[in-house]
N, CA, C and O of each residue as an XYZ file, in Angstrom:
564
protein
N      38.018    -31.031     12.321
C      38.672    -32.641     12.307
C      38.180    -32.752     13.894
O      38.291    -31.914     14.788
N      37.732    -33.779     13.918
C      37.340    -34.470     15.200
C      37.993    -35.275     15.645
O      38.666    -35.787     14.750
N      38.197    -35.734     16.670
C      39.007    -36.949     17.424
C      38.358    -38.170     17.834
O      37.149    -37.940     17.848
N      38.558    -39.185     18.124
C      38.055    -40.479     18.475
C      38.956    -41.449     19.446
O      39.925    -41.939     18.866
N      38.836    -41.725     20.500
C      40.035    -42.496     21.337
C      39.600    -43.573     20.957
O      38.410    -43.888     20.988
N      40.942    -44.585     20.367
C      40.825    -45.939     21.017
C      40.802    -46.519     21.892
O      41.229    -45.785     22.783
N      40.432    -47.958     22.498
C      39.634    -48.467     23.444
C      41.970    -48.947     24.198
O      42.859    -48.509     24.928
N      41.751    -49.696     23.560
C      43.376    -50.221     23.708
C      44.427    -48.894     24.281
O      44.961    -48.848     25.389
N      44.528    -47.933     23.250
C      45.930    -47.025     23.838
C      45.057    -45.674     23.462
O      43.931    -45.630     22.967
N      45.939    -44.568     23.854
C      45.535    -43.412     24.235
C      45.718    -42.343     23.013
O      45.711    -41.117     23.125
N      45.843    -42.914     22.120
C      46.320    -42.525     20.592
C      44.910    -41.386     20.034
O      43.877    -41.933     19.649
N      44.952    -40.631     20.036
C      43.764    -40.142     19.371
C      43.982    -40.919     17.294
O      44.974    -41.068     16.581
N      42.332    -41.222     17.056
C      42.559    -41.612     15.895
C      41.508    -40.251     15.198
O      40.765    -39.522     15.857
N      41.776    -40.204     13.428
C      41.031    -39.372     13.309
C      40.108    -39.486     12.452
O      40.195    -40.047     11.359
N      38.657    -38.655     13.180
C      37.221    -39.284     12.567
C      36.816    -38.363     11.655
O      37.073    -37.166     11.784
N      36.197    -38.824     10.733
C      35.814    -38.245      9.161
C      34.507    -38.438      8.921
O      33.978    -38.342      7.813
N      33.931    -38.730     10.008
C      31.837    -38.337      9.857
C      31.919    -37.363      9.937
O      32.895    -36.786     10.415
N      30.774    -36.762      9.433
C      30.023    -35.657      9.492
C      28.756    -35.173      9.948
O      27.705    -35.701      9.584
N      28.819    -33.790     11.053
C      28.059    -33.976     12.010
C      26.660    -33.280     11.350
O      26.683    -32.054     11.239
N      25.621    -33.895     10.971
C      24.353    -33.681     10.549
C      23.427    -32.492     11.274
O      22.685    -31.594     10.875
N      23.868    -32.968     12.496
C      22.751    -31.965     13.385
C      22.150    -30.602     13.007
O      20.970    -30.312     12.809
N      23.360    -29.765     12.949
C      23.012    -28.379     12.282
C      22.271    -28.672     11.178
O      21.088    -28.882     11.447
N      22.592    -28.766      9.908
C      22.422    -29.021      8.641
C      21.077    -29.829      8.420
O      20.766    -30.101      7.260
N      19.895    -30.405      9.935
C      18.876    -30.675      9.681
C      18.166    -29.842     10.113
O      17.088    -29.619      9.562
N      18.690    -28.946     11.545
C      18.181    -28.256     12.091
C      17.826    -26.937     11.221
O      16.761    -26.347     11.401
N      18.986    -26.418     10.063
C      18.274    -25.247      9.241
C      17.374    -25.936      8.254
O      16.582    -25.169      7.706
N      17.306    -27.174      7.900
C      16.144    -27.225      6.796
C      15.001    -27.887      7.243
O      14.331    -28.509      6.419
N      14.601    -27.848      8.664
C      13.404    -27.611      9.429
C      12.886    -26.357      9.212
O      11.880    -25.975      8.616
N      14.060    -25.590     10.010
C      13.405    -24.185      9.880
C      12.761    -23.616      8.653
O      11.707    -22.997      8.516
N      13.673    -23.991      7.804
C      13.248    -23.986      6.309
C      12.079    -24.466      5.686
O      11.440    -23.824      4.852
N      11.801    -25.589      6.088
C      10.633    -25.932      5.945
C       9.592    -25.439      6.587
O       8.550    -25.446      5.931
N       9.515    -24.857      8.050
C       8.257    -24.203      8.326
C       8.246    -23.028      7.957
O       7.156    -22.481      8.126
N       9.204    -22.273      7.416
C       9.002    -20.892      6.956
C       8.363    -21.258      5.819
O       7.207    -20.869      5.658
N       9.015    -22.093      4.802
C       7.550    -22.489      3.128
C       6.300    -22.607      3.596
O       5.233    -22.127      3.213
N       6.640    -23.438      4.633
C       4.750    -24.203      5.017
C       4.119    -23.166      5.461
O       2.890    -23.199      5.397
N       4.708    -22.104      5.966
C       3.825    -21.078      6.346
C       3.441    -19.690      5.497
O       2.489    -18.911      5.539
N       4.665    -19.776      4.707
C       4.624    -18.507      3.705
C       3.710    -19.122      2.179
O       3.418    -18.541      1.134
N       3.536    -20.106      2.511
C       3.107    -20.698      0.846
C       1.724    -20.441      0.734
O       1.117    -20.111     -0.285
N       1.248    -20.634      1.953
C      -0.135    -20.454      1.283
C      -0.775    -18.665      1.328
O      -1.866    -18.322      0.873
N       0.275    -17.707      2.016
C       0.147    -16.711      1.667
C       0.480    -15.790      0.363
O       0.121    -14.640      0.111
N       1.247    -16.647     -0.336
C       1.366    -16.563     -1.349
C       0.372    -16.524     -2.546
O       0.480    -15.693     -3.448
N      -0.451    -17.325     -2.509
C      -1.132    -17.668     -3.582
C      -2.505    -17.466     -3.371
O      -3.240    -17.999     -2.539
N      -2.888    -16.192     -4.678
C      -4.141    -15.778     -5.163
C      -5.049    -16.176     -6.016
O      -6.077    -15.505     -6.112
N      -4.873    -17.364     -6.830
C      -6.005    -18.004     -7.395
C      -6.649    -18.704     -6.928
O      -6.801    -19.903     -7.163
N      -7.447    -17.603     -5.689
C      -8.508    -18.628     -5.488
C      -9.770    -18.361     -6.133
O      -9.823    -17.135     -6.241
N     -10.646    -18.792     -6.540
C     -12.010    -18.273     -7.128
C     -13.234    -17.577     -6.105
O     -13.825    -18.346     -5.347
N     -13.468    -16.618     -6.106
C     -14.511    -16.510     -4.949
C     -15.628    -15.331     -5.570
O     -15.340    -14.289     -6.158
N     -17.122    -15.916     -5.199
C     -18.332    -16.081     -5.433
C     -18.915    -15.225     -4.434
O     -19.538    -15.737     -3.504
N     -18.728    -13.468     -4.559
C     -19.142    -13.007     -3.163
C     -20.377    -12.570     -3.544
O     -20.458    -11.453     -3.032
N     -21.500    -12.813     -4.205
C     -23.071    -12.048     -4.255
C     -24.126    -11.919     -3.057
O     -25.097    -11.165     -2.999
N     -23.707    -12.801     -2.170
C     -24.590    -13.238     -1.218
C     -24.012    -12.879      0.674
O     -22.824    -12.993      0.975
N     -24.539    -12.675      1.185
C     -23.846    -12.051      2.668
C     -24.764    -12.724      3.811
O     -25.952    -12.867      3.522
N     -24.311    -13.168      5.134
C     -24.995    -13.459      6.191
C     -25.132    -12.597      6.981
O     -26.141    -12.720      7.676
N     -24.440    -11.637      7.197
C     -23.864    -10.480      7.860
C     -25.178     -9.784      8.459
O     -25.885     -9.172      7.659
N     -25.496     -9.823      9.586
C     -26.388     -8.643      9.829
C     -26.849     -6.920      8.663
O     -26.125     -5.963      8.939
N     -27.701     -6.712      7.770
C     -28.005     -5.798      7.526
C     -27.466     -4.729      8.554
O     -27.501     -4.878      9.775
N     -26.960     -3.621      7.884
C     -26.515     -2.059      8.795
C     -28.009     -1.210      8.250
O     -28.487     -1.190      7.116
N     -28.503     -0.558      9.492
C     -29.514      0.672      8.702
C     -29.638      1.743      8.066
O     -29.303      2.894      8.345
N     -30.080      1.357      7.298
C     -30.311      2.368      6.016
C     -30.590      4.030      6.669
O     -30.939      4.377      7.797
N     -30.225      4.954      5.260
C     -30.483      6.446      5.758
C     -31.945      6.041      5.267
O     -32.325      4.925      4.911
N     -33.047      7.856      5.375
C     -33.580      7.549      5.017
C     -34.310      7.710      3.629
O     -35.499      7.497      3.394
N     -33.442      8.083      2.867
C     -33.290      8.199      1.294
C     -31.891      7.857      0.785
O     -31.050      8.636      0.337
N     -31.825      6.727      0.922
C     -30.685      5.865      0.654
C     -30.423      6.351     -0.932
O     -31.458      6.566     -1.562
N     -29.169      6.546     -1.642
C     -28.938      6.557     -2.754
C     -28.031      5.520     -3.210
O     -26.866      5.409     -2.829
N     -28.819      4.507     -4.329
C     -28.622      3.299     -4.786
C     -27.398      3.724     -6.526
O     -27.657      4.511     -7.437
N     -26.706      3.221     -6.429
C     -25.839      3.352     -8.022
C     -25.792      2.077     -8.255
O     -25.795      1.357     -7.257
N     -25.735      1.444     -9.561
C     -26.363     -0.050     -9.733
C     -25.403      0.170    -10.849
O     -25.369      1.238    -11.461
N     -24.560     -0.920    -11.136
C     -23.661     -1.676    -12.627
C     -24.513     -2.457    -12.631
O     -24.966     -3.168    -11.734
N     -24.887     -2.289    -14.184
C     -25.740     -3.297    -14.766
C     -24.443     -4.302    -15.441
O     -23.272     -3.948    -15.577
N     -25.154     -5.906    -15.878
C     -24.135     -6.958    -16.359
C     -23.637     -6.188    -17.988
O     -22.674     -6.763    -18.498
N     -24.195     -5.001    -18.788
C     -23.550     -4.427    -19.841
C     -23.079     -3.596    -19.168
O     -22.476     -3.129    -20.134
N     -22.854     -3.107    -18.562
C     -21.886     -2.534    -17.446
C     -22.321     -0.643    -17.886
O     -21.646      0.340    -18.190
N     -23.466     -0.857    -17.736
C     -24.280      0.782    -17.767
C     -24.785      1.005    -16.373
O     -25.505      0.293    -15.672
N     -24.134      2.366    -16.105
C     -24.997      2.884    -14.855
C     -26.295      3.482    -14.642
O     -27.081      4.009    -15.429
N     -26.347      3.244    -13.182
C     -27.781      3.651    -12.867
C     -27.994      4.289    -11.279
O     -28.037      3.583    -10.272
N     -28.113      5.740    -11.293
C     -28.623      6.040    -10.011
C     -29.917      6.061    -10.062
O     -30.809      6.598    -10.720
N     -29.766      5.190     -9.018
C     -31.630      5.230     -8.625
C     -31.959      4.058     -9.416
O     -31.427      2.949     -9.468
N     -33.236      4.698    -10.188
C     -34.069      4.362    -11.574
C     -33.931      5.313    -12.529
O     -34.699      5.254    -13.490
N     -33.274      6.013    -12.488
C     -31.980      6.830    -13.787
C     -31.075      6.295    -14.381
O     -30.022      6.376    -13.749
N     -30.963      5.588    -15.662
C     -29.764      4.910    -16.415
C     -29.001      7.024    -16.328
O     -29.519      8.126    -16.149
N     -27.772      6.565    -16.550
C     -26.724      7.407    -16.763
C     -25.206      7.147    -17.224
O     -24.392      6.352    -16.754
N     -25.100      7.876    -18.074
C     -23.104      7.488    -18.618
C     -22.532      8.363    -17.924
O     -22.939      9.333    -17.284
N     -21.077      7.713    -18.206
C     -20.197      7.902    -16.818
C     -19.456      9.010    -17.084
O     -18.498      9.436    -16.439
N     -20.123      9.606    -18.408
C     -19.238     11.065    -18.352
C     -19.733     12.251    -17.762
O     -19.177     13.344    -17.652
N     -21.273     11.749    -17.261
C     -22.282     12.489    -16.541
C     -22.311     11.860    -14.927
O     -22.867     12.533    -14.059
N     -21.785     10.752    -14.634
C     -22.483     10.410    -13.777
C     -22.010     11.097    -12.497
O     -22.516     10.737    -11.434
N     -21.029     12.109    -12.510
C     -20.606     12.745    -11.130
C     -21.373     14.222    -10.693
O     -21.496     14.964     -9.719
N     -21.861     14.084    -12.341
C     -22.632     15.572    -12.053
C     -24.203     15.195    -11.194
O     -24.780     15.932    -10.394
N     -24.568     14.033    -11.592
C     -25.823     13.541    -11.804
C     -26.156     13.066    -10.222
O     -27.197     13.394     -9.654
N     -24.958     12.127     -9.517
C     -24.398     11.867     -8.448
C     -24.558     13.102     -7.248
O     -24.704     12.703     -6.093
N     -24.535     14.467     -7.472
C     -24.427     15.631     -7.202
C     -25.503     16.203     -6.987
O     -25.771     16.698     -5.892
N     -26.342     16.228     -8.072
C     -27.482     17.016     -8.301
C     -28.897     15.951     -7.066
O     -29.765     16.277     -6.256
N     -28.393     14.744     -7.593
C     -29.259     13.873     -6.841
C     -29.386     14.102     -5.097
O     -30.390     14.218     -4.394
N     -27.851     14.113     -4.727
C     -27.202     13.834     -3.400
C     -27.487     15.736     -2.616
O     -27.744     15.873     -1.420
N     -27.377     16.807     -3.471
C     -27.807     17.962     -3.477
C     -26.143     18.009     -2.737
O     -25.960     18.279     -1.550
N     -24.830     17.627     -3.910
C     -23.745     17.981     -3.400
C     -23.240     17.287     -1.567
O     -22.247     17.515     -0.876
N     -24.389     16.467     -1.348
C     -24.115     16.030      0.361
C     -22.912     15.312      0.081
O     -23.148     14.491     -0.805
N     -21.344     15.258      0.577
C     -20.269     14.383      0.475
C     -20.686     13.213      1.204
O     -20.323     12.071      0.921
N     -21.471     13.531      2.167
C     -21.409     12.551      3.383
C     -22.165     12.136      3.195
O     -22.487     11.449      4.165
N     -23.334     12.007      1.850
C     -24.234     10.783      1.612
C     -23.583      9.394      1.530
O     -22.650      9.158      0.763
N     -24.106      8.516      2.334
C     -24.237      6.902      1.763
C     -24.482      6.447      0.627
O     -25.652      6.299      0.273
N     -23.393      6.114     -0.223
C     -23.818      6.192     -1.900
C     -23.658      3.887     -1.569
O     -22.647      3.219     -1.350
N     -24.687      3.575     -1.659
C     -25.027      2.445     -1.898
C     -24.702      1.519     -3.457
O     -25.513      1.480     -4.382
N     -23.552      0.929     -3.465
C     -23.083      0.219     -4.565
C     -23.622     -1.752     -5.021
O     -23.257     -2.857     -4.619
N     -24.522     -1.301     -5.925
C     -24.968     -2.944     -6.266
C     -24.451     -3.388     -8.202
O     -24.810     -2.709     -9.164
N     -24.024     -4.006     -8.244
C     -23.645     -4.815     -9.219
C     -24.042     -6.181     -9.438
O     -24.318     -7.121     -8.693
N     -23.964     -5.932    -11.248
C     -24.509     -7.612    -11.345
C     -23.677     -8.602    -10.745
O     -22.627     -8.223    -10.227
N     -23.932     -9.624    -10.735
C     -23.506    -10.938    -10.213
C     -22.192    -11.266    -11.366
O     -21.199    -11.865    -10.951
N     -22.300    -10.697    -13.257
C     -21.731    -11.298    -14.028
C     -20.386     -9.863    -14.760
O     -19.898     -9.808    -15.889
N     -20.187     -9.004    -13.671
C     -19.466     -7.705    -13.834
C     -17.996     -7.808    -13.147
O     -17.851     -7.840    -11.925
N     -17.065     -7.851    -13.953
C     -15.663     -8.365    -13.652
C     -15.553     -7.291    -12.710
O     -15.913     -6.127    -12.889
N     -14.919     -7.887    -11.488
C     -14.528     -7.361    -10.490
C     -13.676     -5.976    -10.434
O     -13.610     -5.235     -9.453
N     -12.829     -5.714    -12.102
C     -12.106     -4.775    -12.248
C     -13.129     -3.590    -12.285
O     -12.785     -2.549    -11.726
N     -14.335     -3.649    -12.883
C     -15.201     -2.610    -13.485
C     -15.532     -2.321    -12.170
O     -15.177     -1.248    -11.682
N     -16.128     -3.087    -11.567
C     -16.444     -2.795    -10.021
C     -15.706     -1.594     -9.005
O     -16.104     -0.700     -8.260
N     -14.778     -1.984     -9.321
C     -13.667     -1.339     -8.907
C     -13.652      0.283     -9.548
O     -13.872      1.351     -8.978
N     -13.288     -0.027    -11.005
C     -13.519      1.370    -11.758
C     -14.907      2.394    -11.262
O     -14.832      3.576    -11.600
N     -15.915      2.030    -10.623
C     -16.843      2.658    -10.513
C     -17.285      3.026     -8.720
O     -18.259      3.622     -8.260
N     -15.810      2.217     -7.872
C     -16.049      2.417     -7.030
C     -14.706      3.752     -6.845
O     -14.569      4.442     -5.834
N     -14.147      3.809     -7.661
C     -12.834      4.798     -7.435
C     -13.800      6.448     -8.152
O     -13.767      7.647     -7.875
N     -14.694      5.430     -9.328
C     -15.088      7.720    -10.031
C     -16.407      7.893     -8.463
O     -17.127      8.884     -8.586
N     -16.629      7.179     -7.386
C     -17.553      7.456     -6.577
C     -16.523      8.195     -5.894
O     -16.378      9.410     -6.027
N     -15.610      7.257     -4.958
C     -14.521      7.939     -4.027
C     -13.972      9.741     -5.232
O     -14.292     10.906     -4.998
N     -13.185      9.236     -6.306
C     -13.115     10.769     -7.187
C     -13.920     11.259     -6.643
O     -13.437     11.627     -5.572
N     -15.388     11.643     -6.727
C     -16.329     12.580     -6.546
C     -16.060     13.296     -5.301
O     -16.054     14.527     -5.276
N     -15.838     12.578     -4.267
C     -15.319     13.354     -3.168
C     -16.547     12.698     -2.103
O     -16.952     13.330     -1.127
N     -16.938     11.632     -2.394
C     -17.993     10.347     -1.724
C     -17.304      9.101     -0.747
O     -17.056      7.985     -1.203
N     -17.059      9.478      0.589
C     -16.267      8.623      1.349
C     -17.336      7.215      1.779
O     -16.978      6.218      1.154
N     -17.865      7.102      2.183
C     -19.036      6.303      2.540
C     -19.633      5.790      1.340
O     -20.514      6.332      0.673
N     -18.900      4.375      1.070
C     -19.527      3.753     -0.296
C     -19.787      2.205      0.177
O     -18.761      1.612      0.509
N     -21.044      1.447      0.256
C     -21.194      0.572      0.526
C     -21.790     -0.815     -0.226
O     -22.528     -0.337     -1.087
N     -21.834     -1.769     -0.309
C     -22.152     -2.448     -1.140
C     -22.976     -3.272     -1.327
O     -22.823     -4.089     -0.418
N     -23.944     -3.644     -2.085
C     -25.234     -4.632     -1.506
C     -24.845     -5.767     -2.233
O     -24.163     -5.962     -3.239
N     -25.730     -6.748     -1.106
C     -25.588     -8.035     -2.034
C     -26.901     -8.811     -1.484
O     -27.357     -8.234     -0.496
N     -27.508     -9.777     -1.801
C     -28.419    -10.830     -1.665
C     -28.286    -11.138     -0.192
O     -27.154    -11.163      0.289
N     -29.660    -11.446      0.797
C     -28.934    -11.987      1.932
C     -29.331    -13.369      2.018
O     -30.505    -13.666      1.796
N     -28.671    -14.048      2.248
C     -28.488    -15.801      2.487
C     -28.875    -16.311      3.900
O     -28.633    -15.688      4.934
N     -29.609    -17.716      3.820
C     -29.912    -18.090      5.160
C     -28.571    -18.431      5.467
O     -27.676    -18.438      4.623
N     -28.431    -18.692      6.572
C     -27.261    -18.940      7.218
C     -26.371    -20.520      6.756
O     -27.155    -21.437      6.510
N     -25.012    -20.845      6.641
C     -24.877    -22.049      6.533
C     -25.288    -22.565      4.497
O     -25.652    -23.580      3.905
N     -25.056    -21.632      4.259
C     -25.727    -21.428      2.945
C     -24.469    -21.345      1.970
O     -24.634    -21.175      0.762
């Protein structure tokens, strides 16, 4: 309860007005929280990732290319291989050297989940150095 002093007498009158300042402060804080959190919660952005303007990293003398084609078939170098014998073929080509860098390239039409499945297959074989290959684009494109 709040009171108000009348000008003529020393009596306190009852004041029934609501103090809205704390309410406005809370609402502004909530507004800022939602403004910051809302862009972080959206993941429905379409992404086209085939080109890169980053400086290419130096290649090994004999790089190992793994290719995932649009029909989801796999190739190591220029040799097509099935997923069931993929790990054995990869170990044969790299002489079972798990430190060999594997360059993974995929067709633009390949589903991201399929690309991740091939990356998991390579990592499951013990190869930790996996690099994605893309087309070099001119800056500003």
